[in-house]
Short mmCIF file of C-alpha atoms in Angstrom, two decimals:
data_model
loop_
_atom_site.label_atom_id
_atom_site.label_comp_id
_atom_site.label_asym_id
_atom_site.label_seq_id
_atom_site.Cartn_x
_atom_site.Cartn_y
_atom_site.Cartn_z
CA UNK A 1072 39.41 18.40 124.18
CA UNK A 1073 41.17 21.12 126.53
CA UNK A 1074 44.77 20.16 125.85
CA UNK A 1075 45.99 23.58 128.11
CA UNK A 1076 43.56 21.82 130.77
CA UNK A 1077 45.34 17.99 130.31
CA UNK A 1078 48.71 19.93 130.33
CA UNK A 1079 48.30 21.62 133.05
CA UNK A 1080 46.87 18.82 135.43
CA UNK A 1081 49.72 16.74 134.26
CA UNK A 1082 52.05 19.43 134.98
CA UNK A 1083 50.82 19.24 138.84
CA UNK A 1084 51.01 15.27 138.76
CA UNK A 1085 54.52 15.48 137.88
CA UNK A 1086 55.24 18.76 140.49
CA UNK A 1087 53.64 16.67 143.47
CA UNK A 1088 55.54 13.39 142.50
CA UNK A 1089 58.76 15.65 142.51
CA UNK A 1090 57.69 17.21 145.55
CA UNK A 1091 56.55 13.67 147.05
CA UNK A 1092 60.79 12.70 146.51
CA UNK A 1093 62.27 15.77 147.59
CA UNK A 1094 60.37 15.69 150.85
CA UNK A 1095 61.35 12.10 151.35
CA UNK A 1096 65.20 12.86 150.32
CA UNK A 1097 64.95 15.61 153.12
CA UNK A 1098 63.23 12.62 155.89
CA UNK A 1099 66.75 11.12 155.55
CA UNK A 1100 68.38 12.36 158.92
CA UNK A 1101 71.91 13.29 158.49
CA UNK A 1102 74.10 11.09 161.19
CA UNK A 1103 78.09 11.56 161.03
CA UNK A 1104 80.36 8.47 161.84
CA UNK A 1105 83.36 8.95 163.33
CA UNK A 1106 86.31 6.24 162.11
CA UNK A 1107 90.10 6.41 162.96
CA UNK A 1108 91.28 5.00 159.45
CA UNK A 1109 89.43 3.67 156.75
CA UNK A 1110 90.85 0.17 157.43
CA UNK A 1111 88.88 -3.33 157.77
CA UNK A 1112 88.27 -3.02 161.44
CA UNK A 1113 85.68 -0.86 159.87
CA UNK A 1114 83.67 -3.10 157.43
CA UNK A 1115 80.45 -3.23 158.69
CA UNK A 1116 80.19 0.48 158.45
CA UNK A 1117 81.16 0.00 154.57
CA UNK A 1118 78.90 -2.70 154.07
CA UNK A 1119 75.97 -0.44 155.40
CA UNK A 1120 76.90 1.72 153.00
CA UNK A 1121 76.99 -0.31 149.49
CA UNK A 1122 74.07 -2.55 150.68
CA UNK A 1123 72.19 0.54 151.15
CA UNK A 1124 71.66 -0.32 154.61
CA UNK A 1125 71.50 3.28 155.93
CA UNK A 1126 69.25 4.52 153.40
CA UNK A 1127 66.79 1.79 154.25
CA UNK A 1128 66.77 2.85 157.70
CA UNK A 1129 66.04 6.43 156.83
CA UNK A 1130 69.75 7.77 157.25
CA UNK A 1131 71.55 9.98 155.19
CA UNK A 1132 74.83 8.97 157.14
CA UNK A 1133 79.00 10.24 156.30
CA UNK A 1134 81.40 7.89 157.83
CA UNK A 1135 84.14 10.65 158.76
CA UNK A 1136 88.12 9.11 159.21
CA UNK A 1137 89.52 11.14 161.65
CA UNK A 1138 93.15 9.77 161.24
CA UNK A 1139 93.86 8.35 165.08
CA UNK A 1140 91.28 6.83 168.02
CA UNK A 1141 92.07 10.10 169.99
CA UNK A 1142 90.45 12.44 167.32
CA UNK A 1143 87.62 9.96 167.06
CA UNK A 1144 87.01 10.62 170.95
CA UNK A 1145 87.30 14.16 170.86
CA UNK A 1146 84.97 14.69 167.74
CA UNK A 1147 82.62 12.18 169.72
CA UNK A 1148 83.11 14.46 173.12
CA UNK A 1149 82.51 17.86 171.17
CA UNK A 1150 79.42 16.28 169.06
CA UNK A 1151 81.59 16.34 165.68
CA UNK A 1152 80.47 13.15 164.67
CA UNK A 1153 77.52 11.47 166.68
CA UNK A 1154 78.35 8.18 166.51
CA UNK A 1155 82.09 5.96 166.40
CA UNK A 1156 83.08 2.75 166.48
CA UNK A 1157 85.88 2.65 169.37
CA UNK A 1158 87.76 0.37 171.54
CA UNK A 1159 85.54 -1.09 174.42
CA UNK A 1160 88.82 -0.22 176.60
CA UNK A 1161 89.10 3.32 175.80
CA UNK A 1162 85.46 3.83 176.41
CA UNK A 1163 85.71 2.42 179.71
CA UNK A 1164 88.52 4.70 180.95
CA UNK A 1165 86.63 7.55 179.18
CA UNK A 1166 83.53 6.93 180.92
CA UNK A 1167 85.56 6.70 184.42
CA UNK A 1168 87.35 10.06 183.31
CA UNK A 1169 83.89 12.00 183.14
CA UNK A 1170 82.73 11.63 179.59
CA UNK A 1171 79.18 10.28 178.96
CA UNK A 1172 80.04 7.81 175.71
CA UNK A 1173 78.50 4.77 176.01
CA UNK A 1174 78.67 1.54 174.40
CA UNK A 1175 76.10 0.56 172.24
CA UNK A 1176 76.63 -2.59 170.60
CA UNK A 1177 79.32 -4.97 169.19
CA UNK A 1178 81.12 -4.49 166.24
CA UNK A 1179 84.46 -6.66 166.86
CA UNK A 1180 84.69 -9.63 169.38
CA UNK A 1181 87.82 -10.47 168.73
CA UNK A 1182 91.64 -8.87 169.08
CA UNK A 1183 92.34 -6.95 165.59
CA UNK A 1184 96.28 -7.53 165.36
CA UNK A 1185 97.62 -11.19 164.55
CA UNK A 1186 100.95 -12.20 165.20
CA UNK A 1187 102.88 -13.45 162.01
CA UNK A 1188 106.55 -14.69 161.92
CA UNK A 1189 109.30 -14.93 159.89
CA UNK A 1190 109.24 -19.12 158.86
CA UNK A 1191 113.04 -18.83 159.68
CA UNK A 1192 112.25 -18.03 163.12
CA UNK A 1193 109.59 -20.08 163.44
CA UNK A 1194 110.79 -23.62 162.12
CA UNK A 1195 114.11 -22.57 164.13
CA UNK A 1196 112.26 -23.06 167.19
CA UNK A 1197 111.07 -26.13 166.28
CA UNK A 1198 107.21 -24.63 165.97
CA UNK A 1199 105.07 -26.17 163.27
CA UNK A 1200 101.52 -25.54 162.56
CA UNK A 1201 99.91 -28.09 164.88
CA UNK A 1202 101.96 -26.62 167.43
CA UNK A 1203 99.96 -26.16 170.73
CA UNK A 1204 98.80 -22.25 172.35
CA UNK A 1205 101.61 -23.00 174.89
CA UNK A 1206 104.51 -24.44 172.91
CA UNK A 1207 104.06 -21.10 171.07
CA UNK A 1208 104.05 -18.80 174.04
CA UNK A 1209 107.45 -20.87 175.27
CA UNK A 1210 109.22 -20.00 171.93
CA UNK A 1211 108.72 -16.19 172.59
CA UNK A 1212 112.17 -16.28 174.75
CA UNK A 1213 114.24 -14.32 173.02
CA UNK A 1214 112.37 -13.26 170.03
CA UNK A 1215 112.54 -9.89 168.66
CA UNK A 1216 109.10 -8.66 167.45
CA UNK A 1217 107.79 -5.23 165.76
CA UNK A 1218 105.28 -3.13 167.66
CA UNK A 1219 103.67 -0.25 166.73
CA UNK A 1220 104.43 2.09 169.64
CA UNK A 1221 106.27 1.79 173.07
CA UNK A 1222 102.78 1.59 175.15
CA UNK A 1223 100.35 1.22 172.46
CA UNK A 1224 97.93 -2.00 172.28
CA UNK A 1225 100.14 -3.66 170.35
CA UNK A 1226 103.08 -3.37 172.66
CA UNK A 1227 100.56 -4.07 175.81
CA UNK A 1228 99.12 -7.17 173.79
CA UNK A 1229 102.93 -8.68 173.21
CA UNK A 1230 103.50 -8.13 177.20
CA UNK A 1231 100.31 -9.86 178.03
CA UNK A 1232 101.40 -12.86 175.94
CA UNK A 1233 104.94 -12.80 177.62
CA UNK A 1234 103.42 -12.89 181.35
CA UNK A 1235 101.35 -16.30 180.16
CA UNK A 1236 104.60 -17.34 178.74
CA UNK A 1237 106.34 -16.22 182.52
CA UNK A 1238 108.86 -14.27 180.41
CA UNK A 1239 110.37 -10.74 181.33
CA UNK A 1240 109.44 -8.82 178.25
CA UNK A 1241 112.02 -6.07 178.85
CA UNK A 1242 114.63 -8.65 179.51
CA UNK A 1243 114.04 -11.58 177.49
CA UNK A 1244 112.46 -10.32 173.92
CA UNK A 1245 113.18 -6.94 172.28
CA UNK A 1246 110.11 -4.93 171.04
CA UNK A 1247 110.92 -2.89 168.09
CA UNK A 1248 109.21 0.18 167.81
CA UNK A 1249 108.45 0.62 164.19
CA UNK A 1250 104.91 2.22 163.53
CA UNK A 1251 102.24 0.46 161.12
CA UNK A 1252 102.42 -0.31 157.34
CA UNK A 1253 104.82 -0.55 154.96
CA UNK A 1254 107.93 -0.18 157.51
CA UNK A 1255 106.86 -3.08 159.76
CA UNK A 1256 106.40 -4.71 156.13
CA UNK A 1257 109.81 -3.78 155.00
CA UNK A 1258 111.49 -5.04 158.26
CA UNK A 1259 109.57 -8.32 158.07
CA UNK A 1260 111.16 -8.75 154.58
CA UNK A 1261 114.24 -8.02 155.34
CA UNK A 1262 114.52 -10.67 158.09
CA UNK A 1263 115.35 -7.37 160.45
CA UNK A 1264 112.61 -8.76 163.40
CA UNK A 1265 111.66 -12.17 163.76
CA UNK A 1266 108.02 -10.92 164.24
CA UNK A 1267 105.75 -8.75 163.70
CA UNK A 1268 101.75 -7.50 165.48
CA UNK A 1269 99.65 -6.21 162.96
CA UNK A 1270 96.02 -6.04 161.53
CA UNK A 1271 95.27 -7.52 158.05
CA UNK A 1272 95.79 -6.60 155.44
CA UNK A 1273 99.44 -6.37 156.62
CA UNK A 1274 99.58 -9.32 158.50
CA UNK A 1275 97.87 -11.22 155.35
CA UNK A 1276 100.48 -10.20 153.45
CA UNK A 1277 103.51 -10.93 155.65
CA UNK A 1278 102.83 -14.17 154.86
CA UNK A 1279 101.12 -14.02 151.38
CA UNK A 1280 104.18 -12.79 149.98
CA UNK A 1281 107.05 -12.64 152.30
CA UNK A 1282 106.78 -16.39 153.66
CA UNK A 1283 105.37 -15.65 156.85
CA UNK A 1284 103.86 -17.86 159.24
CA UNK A 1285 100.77 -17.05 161.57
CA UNK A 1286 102.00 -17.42 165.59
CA UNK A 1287 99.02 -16.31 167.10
CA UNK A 1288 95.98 -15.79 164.84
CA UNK A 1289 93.90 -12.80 167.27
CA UNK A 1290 91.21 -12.25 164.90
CA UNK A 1291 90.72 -16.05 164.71
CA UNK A 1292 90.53 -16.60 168.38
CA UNK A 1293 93.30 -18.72 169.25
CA UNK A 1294 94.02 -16.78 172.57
CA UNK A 1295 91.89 -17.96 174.93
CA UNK A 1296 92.01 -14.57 176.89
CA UNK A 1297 90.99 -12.65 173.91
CA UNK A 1298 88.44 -15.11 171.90
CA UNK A 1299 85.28 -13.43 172.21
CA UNK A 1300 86.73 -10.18 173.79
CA UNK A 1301 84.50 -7.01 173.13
CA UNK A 1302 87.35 -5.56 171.21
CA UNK A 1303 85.41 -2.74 169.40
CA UNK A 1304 81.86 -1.34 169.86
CA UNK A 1305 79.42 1.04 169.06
CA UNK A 1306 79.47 3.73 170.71
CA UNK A 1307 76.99 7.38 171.17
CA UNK A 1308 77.16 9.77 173.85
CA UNK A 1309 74.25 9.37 176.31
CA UNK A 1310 73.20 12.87 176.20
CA UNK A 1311 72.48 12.91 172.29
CA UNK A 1312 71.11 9.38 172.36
CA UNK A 1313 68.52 9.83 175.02
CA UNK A 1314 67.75 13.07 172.71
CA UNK A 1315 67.67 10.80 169.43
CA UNK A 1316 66.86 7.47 170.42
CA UNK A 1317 64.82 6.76 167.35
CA UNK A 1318 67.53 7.35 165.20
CA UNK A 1319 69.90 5.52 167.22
CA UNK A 1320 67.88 2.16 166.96
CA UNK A 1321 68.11 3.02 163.37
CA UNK A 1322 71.55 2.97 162.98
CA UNK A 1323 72.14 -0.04 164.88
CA UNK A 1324 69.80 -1.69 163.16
CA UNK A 1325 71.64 -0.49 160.10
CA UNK A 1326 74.46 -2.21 161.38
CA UNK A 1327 72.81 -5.50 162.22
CA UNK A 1328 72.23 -5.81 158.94
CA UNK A 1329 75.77 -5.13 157.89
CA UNK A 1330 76.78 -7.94 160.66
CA UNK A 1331 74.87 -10.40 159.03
CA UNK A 1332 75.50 -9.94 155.05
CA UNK A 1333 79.14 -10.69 156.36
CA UNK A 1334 78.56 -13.73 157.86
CA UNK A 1335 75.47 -14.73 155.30
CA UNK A 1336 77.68 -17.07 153.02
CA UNK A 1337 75.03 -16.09 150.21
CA UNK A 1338 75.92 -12.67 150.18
CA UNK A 1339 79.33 -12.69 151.86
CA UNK A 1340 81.35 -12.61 148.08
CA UNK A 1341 79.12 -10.11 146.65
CA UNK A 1342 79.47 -7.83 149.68
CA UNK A 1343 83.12 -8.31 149.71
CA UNK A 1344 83.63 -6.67 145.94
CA UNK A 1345 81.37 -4.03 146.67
CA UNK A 1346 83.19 -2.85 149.63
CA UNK A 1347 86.65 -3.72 148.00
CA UNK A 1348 85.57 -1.53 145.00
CA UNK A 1349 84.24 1.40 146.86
CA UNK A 1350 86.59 1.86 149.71
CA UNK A 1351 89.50 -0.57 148.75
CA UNK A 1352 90.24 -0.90 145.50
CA UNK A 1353 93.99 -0.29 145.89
CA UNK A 1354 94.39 -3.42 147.25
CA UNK A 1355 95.00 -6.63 145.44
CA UNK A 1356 92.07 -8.70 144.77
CA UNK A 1357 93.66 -11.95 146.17
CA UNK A 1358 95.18 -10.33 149.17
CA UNK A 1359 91.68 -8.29 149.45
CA UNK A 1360 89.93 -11.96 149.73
CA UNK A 1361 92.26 -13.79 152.02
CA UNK A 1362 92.57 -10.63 154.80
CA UNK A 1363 88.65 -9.91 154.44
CA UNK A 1364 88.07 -13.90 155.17
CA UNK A 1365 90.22 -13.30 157.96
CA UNK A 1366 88.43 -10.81 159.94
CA UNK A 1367 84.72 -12.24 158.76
CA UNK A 1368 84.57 -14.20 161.63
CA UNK A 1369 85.43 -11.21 164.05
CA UNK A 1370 82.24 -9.54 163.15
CA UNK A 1371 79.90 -11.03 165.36
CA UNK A 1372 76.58 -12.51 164.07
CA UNK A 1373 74.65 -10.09 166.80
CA UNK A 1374 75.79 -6.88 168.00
CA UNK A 1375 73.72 -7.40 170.77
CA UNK A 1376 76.22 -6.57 174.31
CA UNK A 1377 75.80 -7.47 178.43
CA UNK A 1378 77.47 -6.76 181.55
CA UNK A 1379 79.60 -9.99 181.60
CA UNK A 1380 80.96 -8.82 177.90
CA UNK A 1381 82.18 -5.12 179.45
CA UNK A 1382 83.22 -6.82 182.66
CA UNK A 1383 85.60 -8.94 181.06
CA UNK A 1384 86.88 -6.02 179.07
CA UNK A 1385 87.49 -4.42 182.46
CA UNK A 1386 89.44 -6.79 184.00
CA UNK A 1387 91.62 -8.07 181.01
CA UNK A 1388 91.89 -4.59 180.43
CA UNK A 1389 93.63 -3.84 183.93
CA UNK A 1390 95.46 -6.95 183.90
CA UNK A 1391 97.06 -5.42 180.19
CA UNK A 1392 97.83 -2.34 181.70
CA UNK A 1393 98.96 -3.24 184.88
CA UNK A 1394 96.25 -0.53 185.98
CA UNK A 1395 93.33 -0.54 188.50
CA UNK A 1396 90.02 -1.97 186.90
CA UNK A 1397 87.58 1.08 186.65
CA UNK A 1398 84.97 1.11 189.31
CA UNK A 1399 81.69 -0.55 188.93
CA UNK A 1400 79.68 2.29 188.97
CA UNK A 1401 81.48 3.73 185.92
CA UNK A 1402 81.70 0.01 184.24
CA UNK A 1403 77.50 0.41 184.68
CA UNK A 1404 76.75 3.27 183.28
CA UNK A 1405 79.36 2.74 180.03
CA UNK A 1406 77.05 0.67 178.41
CA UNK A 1407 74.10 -0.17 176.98
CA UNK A 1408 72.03 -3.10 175.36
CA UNK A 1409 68.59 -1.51 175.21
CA UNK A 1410 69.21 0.32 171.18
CA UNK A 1411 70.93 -2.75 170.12
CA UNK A 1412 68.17 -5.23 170.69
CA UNK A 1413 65.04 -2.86 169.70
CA UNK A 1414 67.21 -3.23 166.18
CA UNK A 1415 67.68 -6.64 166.21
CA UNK A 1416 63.94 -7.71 166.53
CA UNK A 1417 63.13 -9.07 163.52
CA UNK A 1418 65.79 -9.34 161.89
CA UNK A 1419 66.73 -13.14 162.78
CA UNK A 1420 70.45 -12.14 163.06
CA UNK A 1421 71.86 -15.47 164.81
#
């Protein structure tokens, strides 16, 4: 028997197979994900990751936090990162301001920052849990509440609430400027504002451990002008997607399947810890469970968008800001709905 003969045939067996891997670890097309923070309005981009989402799509993909939404534009702008996930708002204005990003598909349809108050303030105005959507916008006469800048969304989103109340904001409730985090916690616990606007887990734990009491639950869709709102999307510039739009169906797809392990009660737990270990894991487990089960829902089961979702956006948008709505022609050509359902086929995501 020719043993050098055996050894060297198995020798090429085992070069090819290496060969075979290498060529199929370089397939893997690098995409770069812009994200402001690494927060929990940013889940389904985690859960892509641990599920292995991306790399059954083909993707080698790095989710990039860029530390603020106006880096996340201008990486997006300069081709930094080729993909974000950005407000549907900011898009819009972009879009009218001569950019090309365009929204691609859903990834929050519902208002990020809840409203939590102290229970001093909130049993002092005679509010209890059952109490209706407009008993609760009555009792904001007179209430100081935290924001997280003058004119940021927060800020705009407390003003919005006052109009439906038909309350002067500037006159009749003081808005505390006091950034996000642990000094908004700090002033909650120390009874310094009666409330405050923030995104779990923050909110979550106002009232986990410092006895606060939900006033307007956002991300669960108790204001009717926000439930269902196309809060954050998707988003490409057209330019590189018309360039790549085999990869962009990819990573939406990617992302469909993200959307529904969240909402797939069999998976939802186990999806949970791996994101919570990976990305998380300085964050209480209980408090990890309660603000992840509040933003679930927020994650809609398609990421599928239309022209009634960004026209909505529009005017609720200009209503906010006390701002003209941006002109139809720009409102057309921000979005998109063409990547998002080539990715869903198949996938039985409702």
């Amino acid at each position: 028997m020719d043993y050098n003969r055996i050894r060297l045939a198995v020798a090429g067996v085992f070069a090819g197979a290496m060969a075979l891997c290498a060529s199929a670890a370089l397939a893997n097309d690098k995409i770069r994900v812009g994200l402001s923070s690494d927060g929990l309005l940013f889940v389904p981009a985690f859960v892509a990751d641990v599920m292995g989402y991306y790399e059954e799509e083909g993707l080698d993909v790095e989710l990039t936090i860029l530390g603020g939404a106006t880096k996340v534009y201008a990486a997006l702008v300069s081709g930094e990162v080729e993909f974000s996930i950005s407000s549907s708002v900011s898009i819009l204005r972009g879009r009218a301001g001569g950019t090309d990003m365009t929204m691609l598909g859903a990834a929050m349809d519902q208002h990020a920052s809840n409203i939590v108050a102290t229970r001093q303030w909130f049993e002092k105005t005679g509010l209890t849990r059952d109490s209706t959507y407009e008993e609760r916008l009555k009792a904001l006469k007179g209430i100081t509440i935290a924001v997280a800048s003058a004119a940021g969304g927060s800020a705009q989103l407390v003003r919005f609430l006052a109009g439906e109340a038909g309350v002067d904001p500037e006159r009749d409730m003081t808005l505390t400027v006091l950034g996000v985090g642990d000094t908004t916690l700090a002033a909650f616990a120390r009874r310094r504002v009666d409330a405050i606007t923030h995104s779990s887990p923050v909110a979550v734990q106002a009232i986990r451990e410092h006895d606060g009491v939900m006033l307007f639950h956002m991300s669960g869709g108790q204001v009717p002008a926000y439930n269902g709102f196309l809060y954050l999307t998707y988003t490409g510039l057209e330019s590189w997607i018309k360039e790549h739009e085999d990869q962009t169906v990819r990573f939406l797809r990617a992302m469909q399947k993200a959307h529904k392990a969240i909402r797939d009660p069999a998976t939802a737990e186990a999806v949970r810890d791996k994101v919570h270990a990976k990305y998380h894991a300085r964050i209480d487990d209980a408090l990890y469970a309660d603000a992840w089960a509040d933003y679930a829902s927020a994650f809609p089961a398609s990421i599928e968008i239309n022209g009634e979702m960004v026209d909505r956006v529009n005017e609720l948008a200009a209503k906010v800001e006390n701002a003209d709505p941006v002109l139809p022609e720009h409102v057309a050509a921000s979005w998109t709905n063409d990547y998002a359902a080539e990715a869903a086929k198949g996938l039985n995501a409702n």
